[in-house]
């Protein structure tokens, strides 16, 4: 059965695949050789899910509670999540030169948000090249910086780990206290945020921007234009909002120099959008910063990349629809008209996301009544958008480390559904009704 031109079975397979990978990762992390402190299976499953969904919420300290083998497992799960498990599988198929069936190609298309089957393999090979090249450059730059204060072997591992983690927007770190020690470090701040932005733009946008700059043989697609414009606007606006609300806060950036205030505001703003790194204790931010941060997280990044959330294109389509509906009703931008089907899909994503988050926050408020509502909203938004940033547990872990087991399960569901997208999650969970051929009379409703 198809709806919006999409096969529900494809999304069910994608969701099942990520659940299986998360369970397998949990089994590995639960093994005695993967951790240094006791860890129950639910916490192992939580960590594995957080990694494969590229979220970064932690109930165990990656630097302290896991061995090197455990850290490698977490990093591998992050990479699998970023490329998509179908992408990893097809990468192996390409290496051994085996033919790939239609079903596998369709799964890859949906996991990469590629518009059609035409040129899929060629595009996928470019994506692989871009991913490994960007991660390699990031690893080299970070290694050079870390080597100034640690031995080369350790600096290399830290460089590789944080480059992959940042590009895949996961927010996992192997520094015990995150990146707080580097809050004034221009190099670390700019390298990490650049990797996050590149990963959050989406593979399709990255590939198109590269070849547009190199050859200038084609105009940018409408999708790329919308993603770039929306991303720039959201980065600037979120930076300005953080800067304004936290300017005089002595527990965050109040005592910083003017330049460091801008740098820290920018770093937080970038991580609000897609990733979960922090150079400040997020628990000290004003409620207004946390509220608007929740909104920015829910908006998310671009489709087909490593970011989560509703996606910037969804929000942009809805805003355009609201604008043009009070004029002539034809939704258009950059010389293109937006199809009705796209608008309908955007509404489903927006309404589904809102209902989904509200239900989760209500349940968490009932189960975890000892925590402030804004903190629970922030944590829920972070899980839904696979961001990973958190107000913290008062130490080095996320707030959800203090949650009861049922609450952790809710966050796990949020992260898994956030990985495949709310639209795909709804299609995979809800059964499609049979087509009704009756015509009903229109009814007027006052608004």
Short mmCIF file of C-alpha atoms in Angstrom, two decimals:
data_model
loop_
_atom_site.label_atom_id
_atom_site.label_comp_id
_atom_site.label_asym_id
_atom_site.label_seq_id
_atom_site.Cartn_x
_atom_site.Cartn_y
_atom_site.Cartn_z
CA UNK A 1 0.00 0.00 0.00
CA UNK A 2 1.29 3.41 -0.91
CA UNK A 3 0.52 6.91 0.21
CA UNK A 4 2.29 10.10 -0.87
CA UNK A 5 4.06 7.82 -3.34
CA UNK A 6 5.77 6.00 -0.47
CA UNK A 7 5.80 2.34 0.48
CA UNK A 8 4.99 1.81 4.17
CA UNK A 9 6.87 -1.49 4.20
CA UNK A 10 10.09 0.35 3.38
CA UNK A 11 9.81 2.49 6.51
CA UNK A 12 8.86 -0.51 8.66
CA UNK A 13 12.02 -2.27 7.50
CA UNK A 14 14.12 0.85 8.19
CA UNK A 15 12.69 1.19 11.71
CA UNK A 16 13.12 -2.53 12.43
CA UNK A 17 16.68 -2.37 11.14
CA UNK A 18 17.68 0.43 13.50
CA UNK A 19 16.04 -1.34 16.45
CA UNK A 20 17.98 -4.54 15.66
CA UNK A 21 21.26 -2.62 15.32
CA UNK A 22 20.59 -0.80 18.61
CA UNK A 23 19.91 -4.12 20.35
CA UNK A 24 23.06 -5.67 18.90
CA UNK A 25 25.06 -2.63 19.99
CA UNK A 26 23.55 -2.93 23.47
CA UNK A 27 24.67 -6.56 23.71
CA UNK A 28 28.22 -5.51 22.84
CA UNK A 29 28.23 -2.57 25.27
CA UNK A 30 26.80 -4.82 28.00
CA UNK A 31 29.77 -7.19 27.63
CA UNK A 32 32.29 -7.02 30.47
CA UNK A 33 35.14 -5.97 28.17
CA UNK A 34 33.23 -2.89 26.92
CA UNK A 35 32.67 -1.06 30.21
CA UNK A 36 34.68 -0.16 33.30
CA UNK A 37 31.75 0.28 35.70
CA UNK A 38 28.59 -1.84 36.04
CA UNK A 39 25.92 -1.15 33.43
CA UNK A 40 22.49 -2.76 33.17
CA UNK A 41 21.05 -3.77 29.80
CA UNK A 42 18.57 -0.88 29.61
CA UNK A 43 21.37 1.67 30.01
CA UNK A 44 23.42 -0.22 27.41
CA UNK A 45 20.41 -0.17 25.05
CA UNK A 46 19.87 3.53 25.79
CA UNK A 47 23.51 4.31 24.95
CA UNK A 48 23.41 2.18 21.80
CA UNK A 49 20.17 3.82 20.64
CA UNK A 50 21.57 7.27 21.38
CA UNK A 51 24.60 6.43 19.23
CA UNK A 52 22.85 4.83 16.24
CA UNK A 53 20.26 7.64 16.21
CA UNK A 54 23.13 10.16 16.42
CA UNK A 55 21.59 11.80 19.47
CA UNK A 56 24.25 11.91 22.17
CA UNK A 57 22.14 11.80 25.32
CA UNK A 58 24.14 9.86 27.90
CA UNK A 59 23.26 7.87 31.00
CA UNK A 60 26.87 6.70 31.32
CA UNK A 61 30.02 8.79 30.87
CA UNK A 62 31.61 7.73 27.58
CA UNK A 63 35.07 8.77 28.75
CA UNK A 64 34.96 7.09 32.16
CA UNK A 65 32.44 4.25 32.10
CA UNK A 66 33.50 2.61 28.83
CA UNK A 67 36.75 0.99 27.81
CA UNK A 68 38.51 1.83 24.55
CA UNK A 69 36.63 -1.08 22.97
CA UNK A 70 33.34 0.34 24.25
CA UNK A 71 34.18 3.76 22.84
CA UNK A 72 34.99 2.20 19.46
CA UNK A 73 31.61 0.42 19.49
CA UNK A 74 29.83 3.70 20.23
CA UNK A 75 31.73 5.47 17.45
CA UNK A 76 30.93 2.66 15.00
CA UNK A 77 27.24 2.93 15.88
CA UNK A 78 27.39 6.69 15.29
CA UNK A 79 28.94 6.14 11.86
CA UNK A 80 26.37 3.49 10.97
CA UNK A 81 23.61 5.85 12.06
CA UNK A 82 25.04 8.70 10.00
CA UNK A 83 25.37 6.77 6.78
CA UNK A 84 22.38 4.51 7.43
CA UNK A 85 22.68 0.78 7.88
CA UNK A 86 21.52 0.24 4.29
CA UNK A 87 24.34 2.50 3.18
CA UNK A 88 26.87 0.42 5.11
CA UNK A 89 25.45 -2.78 3.61
CA UNK A 90 25.55 -1.44 0.06
CA UNK A 91 29.06 -0.14 0.62
CA UNK A 92 30.10 -3.75 1.28
CA UNK A 93 28.18 -4.89 -1.82
CA UNK A 94 30.02 -2.32 -3.92
CA UNK A 95 33.37 -3.49 -2.54
CA UNK A 96 32.67 -7.13 -3.44
CA UNK A 97 31.07 -6.08 -6.76
CA UNK A 98 27.71 -7.76 -6.22
CA UNK A 99 24.46 -6.64 -7.78
CA UNK A 100 21.92 -4.94 -5.54
CA UNK A 101 18.20 -5.71 -5.79
CA UNK A 102 15.38 -3.20 -6.18
CA UNK A 103 14.23 -3.49 -2.55
CA UNK A 104 17.70 -2.70 -1.24
CA UNK A 105 18.01 0.25 -3.62
CA UNK A 106 14.64 1.57 -2.46
CA UNK A 107 15.70 1.34 1.18
CA UNK A 108 18.88 3.24 0.38
CA UNK A 109 16.90 5.91 -1.49
CA UNK A 110 14.60 6.50 1.48
CA UNK A 111 17.42 6.44 4.05
CA UNK A 112 19.33 9.08 2.05
CA UNK A 113 16.19 11.08 1.14
CA UNK A 114 17.29 10.89 -2.49
CA UNK A 115 14.49 12.01 -4.87
CA UNK A 116 14.61 9.08 -7.34
CA UNK A 117 16.29 5.83 -8.37
CA UNK A 118 18.07 7.54 -11.26
CA UNK A 119 21.75 8.01 -10.48
CA UNK A 120 21.32 6.61 -6.96
CA UNK A 121 24.54 4.57 -6.92
CA UNK A 122 26.58 7.37 -8.45
CA UNK A 123 25.21 9.74 -5.82
CA UNK A 124 25.87 7.22 -3.04
CA UNK A 125 29.51 6.87 -4.07
CA UNK A 126 29.87 10.66 -3.97
CA UNK A 127 28.29 10.68 -0.52
CA UNK A 128 30.80 8.11 0.73
CA UNK A 129 33.68 10.18 -0.67
CA UNK A 130 32.35 13.35 0.92
CA UNK A 131 31.75 11.75 4.31
CA UNK A 132 35.18 10.17 4.64
CA UNK A 133 36.98 13.22 3.21
CA UNK A 134 35.28 15.67 5.57
CA UNK A 135 35.76 13.39 8.57
CA UNK A 136 39.43 12.89 7.64
CA UNK A 137 40.07 16.62 7.35
CA UNK A 138 38.26 17.21 10.64
CA UNK A 139 40.27 14.46 12.34
CA UNK A 140 43.57 15.92 11.10
CA UNK A 141 42.72 19.44 12.28
CA UNK A 142 41.49 18.27 15.68
CA UNK A 143 44.49 15.96 16.14
CA UNK A 144 46.84 18.87 15.45
CA UNK A 145 45.05 20.93 18.10
CA UNK A 146 44.82 18.16 20.72
CA UNK A 147 48.49 17.24 20.14
CA UNK A 148 49.44 20.55 21.75
CA UNK A 149 48.38 19.20 25.15
CA UNK A 150 48.50 15.39 24.93
CA UNK A 151 50.67 12.70 23.32
CA UNK A 152 50.14 12.09 19.61
CA UNK A 153 48.53 8.65 19.97
CA UNK A 154 45.89 9.99 22.36
CA UNK A 155 45.43 13.15 20.28
CA UNK A 156 44.86 11.04 17.16
CA UNK A 157 42.13 8.98 18.83
CA UNK A 158 40.47 12.07 20.27
CA UNK A 159 40.68 13.77 16.87
CA UNK A 160 39.11 10.83 15.02
CA UNK A 161 36.37 10.33 17.61
CA UNK A 162 35.27 13.96 17.79
CA UNK A 163 35.47 14.50 14.03
CA UNK A 164 33.13 11.57 13.33
CA UNK A 165 30.90 12.51 16.26
CA UNK A 166 30.64 16.15 15.16
CA UNK A 167 30.03 15.50 11.45
CA UNK A 168 27.34 12.97 12.32
CA UNK A 169 25.80 15.47 14.74
CA UNK A 170 25.87 12.97 17.60
CA UNK A 171 27.46 15.01 20.39
CA UNK A 172 29.29 12.06 21.97
CA UNK A 173 32.59 13.08 23.53
CA UNK A 174 35.40 11.21 25.28
CA UNK A 175 36.29 14.20 27.44
CA UNK A 176 34.94 13.53 30.91
CA UNK A 177 33.45 17.01 31.21
CA UNK A 178 32.60 17.52 27.55
CA UNK A 179 34.16 20.47 25.74
CA UNK A 180 33.79 22.88 28.67
CA UNK A 181 37.57 23.20 28.95
CA UNK A 182 37.61 24.54 25.36
CA UNK A 183 34.91 27.21 25.70
CA UNK A 184 37.41 29.96 24.82
CA UNK A 185 39.32 27.93 22.22
CA UNK A 186 38.63 29.43 18.79
CA UNK A 187 40.08 26.47 16.86
CA UNK A 188 38.03 23.79 18.64
CA UNK A 189 34.85 25.87 18.49
CA UNK A 190 35.14 26.59 14.77
CA UNK A 191 36.25 23.08 13.72
CA UNK A 192 33.48 21.35 15.68
CA UNK A 193 30.75 23.76 14.52
CA UNK A 194 31.92 23.57 10.89
CA UNK A 195 31.67 19.77 10.97
CA UNK A 196 28.22 19.99 12.57
CA UNK A 197 26.96 22.44 9.92
CA UNK A 198 28.28 20.33 7.04
CA UNK A 199 26.64 17.19 8.42
CA UNK A 200 23.39 19.02 9.11
CA UNK A 201 23.04 20.41 5.58
CA UNK A 202 22.32 16.97 4.15
CA UNK A 203 24.26 14.86 1.67
CA UNK A 204 22.27 16.01 -1.37
CA UNK A 205 22.97 19.67 -0.56
CA UNK A 206 26.67 19.01 0.09
CA UNK A 207 27.17 17.20 -3.21
CA UNK A 208 25.25 19.81 -5.18
CA UNK A 209 27.04 22.76 -3.58
CA UNK A 210 30.42 21.19 -4.29
CA UNK A 211 29.81 20.61 -7.97
CA UNK A 212 28.08 23.97 -8.34
CA UNK A 213 31.17 25.68 -7.01
CA UNK A 214 33.59 23.56 -9.02
CA UNK A 215 31.90 23.44 -12.44
CA UNK A 216 28.97 25.86 -12.32
CA UNK A 217 27.23 23.70 -14.93
CA UNK A 218 23.87 23.75 -13.23
CA UNK A 219 21.74 25.98 -11.11
CA UNK A 220 21.15 24.96 -7.54
CA UNK A 221 17.96 22.98 -6.95
CA UNK A 222 15.03 24.51 -5.07
CA UNK A 223 15.71 22.12 -2.19
CA UNK A 224 19.32 23.31 -1.81
CA UNK A 225 18.35 26.98 -1.98
CA UNK A 226 15.70 26.53 0.70
CA UNK A 227 18.04 24.58 2.98
CA UNK A 228 20.87 27.11 2.69
CA UNK A 229 18.64 30.16 3.21
CA UNK A 230 16.78 28.60 6.16
CA UNK A 231 20.00 27.33 7.77
CA UNK A 232 21.71 30.73 7.60
CA UNK A 233 18.64 32.46 9.04
CA UNK A 234 18.27 29.96 11.90
CA UNK A 235 21.97 30.05 12.79
CA UNK A 236 21.99 33.85 12.94
CA UNK A 237 18.68 34.15 14.80
CA UNK A 238 19.50 31.45 17.37
CA UNK A 239 22.94 32.98 18.00
CA UNK A 240 21.35 36.39 18.54
CA UNK A 241 18.71 34.98 20.91
CA UNK A 242 21.28 33.14 23.05
CA UNK A 243 23.52 36.22 23.08
CA UNK A 244 20.64 38.46 24.18
CA UNK A 245 19.24 36.20 26.92
CA UNK A 246 22.58 35.10 28.37
CA UNK A 247 24.54 38.35 27.96
CA UNK A 248 24.34 39.25 31.65
CA UNK A 249 24.03 35.75 33.10
CA UNK A 250 27.07 35.33 35.40
CA UNK A 251 26.68 31.53 35.36
CA UNK A 252 27.06 31.26 31.58
CA UNK A 253 28.63 34.02 29.45
CA UNK A 254 28.04 37.08 31.65
CA UNK A 255 31.71 37.38 32.67
CA UNK A 256 33.13 36.58 29.21
CA UNK A 257 34.73 39.12 26.90
CA UNK A 258 32.47 40.45 24.12
CA UNK A 259 34.15 38.20 21.54
CA UNK A 260 33.87 35.10 23.75
CA UNK A 261 30.20 35.88 24.36
CA UNK A 262 29.62 35.80 20.60
CA UNK A 263 31.73 32.63 20.23
CA UNK A 264 29.88 30.75 22.98
CA UNK A 265 26.47 31.95 21.75
CA UNK A 266 27.35 30.75 18.25
CA UNK A 267 28.54 27.37 19.54
CA UNK A 268 25.36 26.83 21.56
CA UNK A 269 23.20 27.95 18.62
CA UNK A 270 24.84 25.46 16.26
CA UNK A 271 24.39 22.65 18.77
CA UNK A 272 20.77 23.63 19.39
CA UNK A 273 20.15 22.99 15.73
CA UNK A 274 21.57 19.52 15.32
CA UNK A 275 24.26 18.31 17.73
CA UNK A 276 24.79 17.79 21.45
CA UNK A 277 28.20 19.21 22.35
CA UNK A 278 28.44 21.82 25.07
CA UNK A 279 31.09 24.27 26.20
CA UNK A 280 28.88 25.58 29.02
CA UNK A 281 26.81 23.98 31.77
CA UNK A 282 23.40 24.02 30.06
CA UNK A 283 21.66 23.74 33.42
CA UNK A 284 22.61 27.36 34.13
CA UNK A 285 20.91 28.82 31.07
CA UNK A 286 17.85 31.01 31.59
CA UNK A 287 14.46 29.38 31.02
CA UNK A 288 13.92 31.61 27.98
CA UNK A 289 17.10 30.24 26.38
CA UNK A 290 15.98 26.68 27.10
CA UNK A 291 12.50 27.33 25.69
CA UNK A 292 13.71 28.84 22.44
CA UNK A 293 16.41 26.18 22.33
CA UNK A 294 13.65 23.55 22.39
CA UNK A 295 11.98 25.25 19.42
CA UNK A 296 15.21 25.37 17.43
CA UNK A 297 15.89 21.71 18.20
CA UNK A 298 12.43 20.66 17.04
CA UNK A 299 12.93 22.56 13.77
CA UNK A 300 16.15 20.60 13.25
CA UNK A 301 18.39 20.49 10.20
CA UNK A 302 18.02 19.41 6.57
CA UNK A 303 16.57 16.14 5.21
CA UNK A 304 18.96 13.48 4.01
CA UNK A 305 21.77 14.34 6.39
CA UNK A 306 22.74 13.63 9.97
CA UNK A 307 20.35 16.10 11.62
CA UNK A 308 16.98 15.33 13.15
CA UNK A 309 13.86 17.32 13.96
CA UNK A 310 10.97 18.37 11.73
CA UNK A 311 13.54 19.64 9.19
CA UNK A 312 14.03 23.22 8.02
CA UNK A 313 12.30 22.58 4.70
CA UNK A 314 9.12 21.46 6.50
CA UNK A 315 8.96 24.67 8.54
CA UNK A 316 9.77 26.80 5.50
CA UNK A 317 7.00 25.19 3.43
CA UNK A 318 4.47 25.83 6.23
CA UNK A 319 5.51 29.47 6.57
CA UNK A 320 5.29 29.93 2.81
CA UNK A 321 1.85 28.32 2.79
CA UNK A 322 0.63 30.69 5.52
CA UNK A 323 2.02 33.68 3.62
CA UNK A 324 0.64 32.82 0.18
CA UNK A 325 -2.71 31.57 1.48
CA UNK A 326 -3.72 35.12 2.41
CA UNK A 327 -2.71 36.32 -1.06
CA UNK A 328 -3.47 34.16 -4.09
CA UNK A 329 -3.15 30.65 -2.61
CA UNK A 330 -0.34 29.51 -4.92
CA UNK A 331 2.63 28.64 -2.74
CA UNK A 332 5.87 29.56 -4.48
CA UNK A 333 9.50 30.50 -3.87
CA UNK A 334 12.56 31.05 -6.07
CA UNK A 335 10.43 30.77 -9.21
CA UNK A 336 8.95 27.38 -8.26
CA UNK A 337 5.49 26.40 -7.01
CA UNK A 338 5.29 23.98 -4.07
CA UNK A 339 3.07 20.93 -4.84
CA UNK A 340 -0.03 20.35 -2.69
CA UNK A 341 1.26 16.91 -1.75
CA UNK A 342 4.41 18.46 -0.27
CA UNK A 343 2.32 20.92 1.75
CA UNK A 344 0.12 18.09 3.06
CA UNK A 345 3.20 16.12 4.07
CA UNK A 346 4.60 19.18 5.87
CA UNK A 347 1.36 19.52 7.84
CA UNK A 348 1.44 15.86 8.84
CA UNK A 349 5.04 16.21 10.03
CA UNK A 350 4.32 19.40 11.99
CA UNK A 351 1.12 18.18 13.65
CA UNK A 352 2.57 14.72 14.27
CA UNK A 353 5.68 16.23 15.84
CA UNK A 354 3.66 18.53 18.09
CA UNK A 355 1.34 15.75 19.28
CA UNK A 356 4.27 13.37 19.73
CA UNK A 357 6.26 15.84 21.87
CA UNK A 358 3.23 16.89 23.94
CA UNK A 359 2.36 13.27 24.78
CA UNK A 360 5.97 12.51 25.72
CA UNK A 361 6.26 15.62 27.91
CA UNK A 362 2.97 14.82 29.67
CA UNK A 363 4.12 11.27 30.42
CA UNK A 364 7.53 12.43 31.64
CA UNK A 365 5.91 15.14 33.78
CA UNK A 366 3.82 12.46 35.48
CA UNK A 367 6.70 10.00 35.87
CA UNK A 368 9.41 12.54 36.75
CA UNK A 369 7.47 15.18 38.70
CA UNK A 370 10.58 16.15 40.69
CA UNK A 371 12.06 17.91 37.65
CA UNK A 372 11.09 21.31 36.26
CA UNK A 373 8.74 21.29 33.28
CA UNK A 374 11.12 23.34 31.11
CA UNK A 375 13.92 20.82 31.77
CA UNK A 376 11.67 17.92 30.71
CA UNK A 377 10.54 19.82 27.59
CA UNK A 378 14.18 20.51 26.72
CA UNK A 379 15.18 16.85 27.21
CA UNK A 380 12.20 15.60 25.20
CA UNK A 381 12.90 18.02 22.34
CA UNK A 382 16.55 16.97 22.36
CA UNK A 383 15.61 13.29 22.08
CA UNK A 384 12.95 13.86 19.41
CA UNK A 385 15.31 15.95 17.27
CA UNK A 386 18.25 13.57 17.95
CA UNK A 387 20.26 16.54 19.24
CA UNK A 388 21.66 15.19 22.50
CA UNK A 389 22.13 18.46 24.35
CA UNK A 390 20.82 18.42 27.94
CA UNK A 391 20.53 20.52 31.08
CA UNK A 392 22.47 17.70 32.72
CA UNK A 393 22.15 15.67 35.89
CA UNK A 394 24.26 18.03 37.98
CA UNK A 395 27.39 16.13 36.96
CA UNK A 396 28.70 14.91 33.62
CA UNK A 397 25.63 13.04 32.32
CA UNK A 398 22.33 13.99 30.70
CA UNK A 399 19.26 14.67 32.80
CA UNK A 400 17.75 11.37 31.64
CA UNK A 401 20.44 9.54 33.64
CA UNK A 402 18.24 10.34 36.66
CA UNK A 403 15.06 9.07 35.00
CA UNK A 404 13.20 5.92 35.98
CA UNK A 405 13.28 2.95 33.60
CA UNK A 406 9.85 3.72 32.02
CA UNK A 407 10.98 7.29 31.32
CA UNK A 408 14.19 6.04 29.71
CA UNK A 409 12.09 3.80 27.45
CA UNK A 410 10.09 6.87 26.37
CA UNK A 411 13.32 8.68 25.47
CA UNK A 412 14.56 5.60 23.58
CA UNK A 413 11.36 5.56 21.50
CA UNK A 414 11.77 9.29 20.82
CA UNK A 415 15.34 8.81 19.62
CA UNK A 416 14.55 5.85 17.35
CA UNK A 417 11.57 7.55 15.76
CA UNK A 418 13.61 10.72 15.42
CA UNK A 419 16.25 8.84 13.45
CA UNK A 420 13.90 7.75 10.65
CA UNK A 421 11.77 10.90 10.88
CA UNK A 422 8.32 11.48 12.33
CA UNK A 423 6.60 11.08 8.94
CA UNK A 424 8.24 7.73 8.28
CA UNK A 425 7.61 6.66 11.88
CA UNK A 426 3.88 7.45 11.60
CA UNK A 427 3.62 5.56 8.30
CA UNK A 428 5.44 2.55 9.75
CA UNK A 429 3.37 2.41 12.95
CA UNK A 430 -0.16 3.23 11.82
CA UNK A 431 -2.09 0.91 9.54
CA UNK A 432 -3.44 2.37 6.31
CA UNK A 433 -7.21 2.21 5.91
CA UNK A 434 -8.79 0.88 2.76
CA UNK A 435 -9.77 3.48 0.21
CA UNK A 436 -13.30 4.84 0.59
CA UNK A 437 -15.06 5.63 -2.68
CA UNK A 438 -18.05 7.38 -1.12
CA UNK A 439 -18.36 11.13 -1.56
CA UNK A 440 -19.35 13.04 1.57
CA UNK A 441 -21.07 16.43 1.65
CA UNK A 442 -18.95 19.38 2.69
CA UNK A 443 -19.54 20.77 6.17
CA UNK A 444 -18.79 24.32 7.26
CA UNK A 445 -16.74 24.86 10.42
CA UNK A 446 -16.22 28.22 12.08
CA UNK A 447 -12.57 29.09 12.73
#
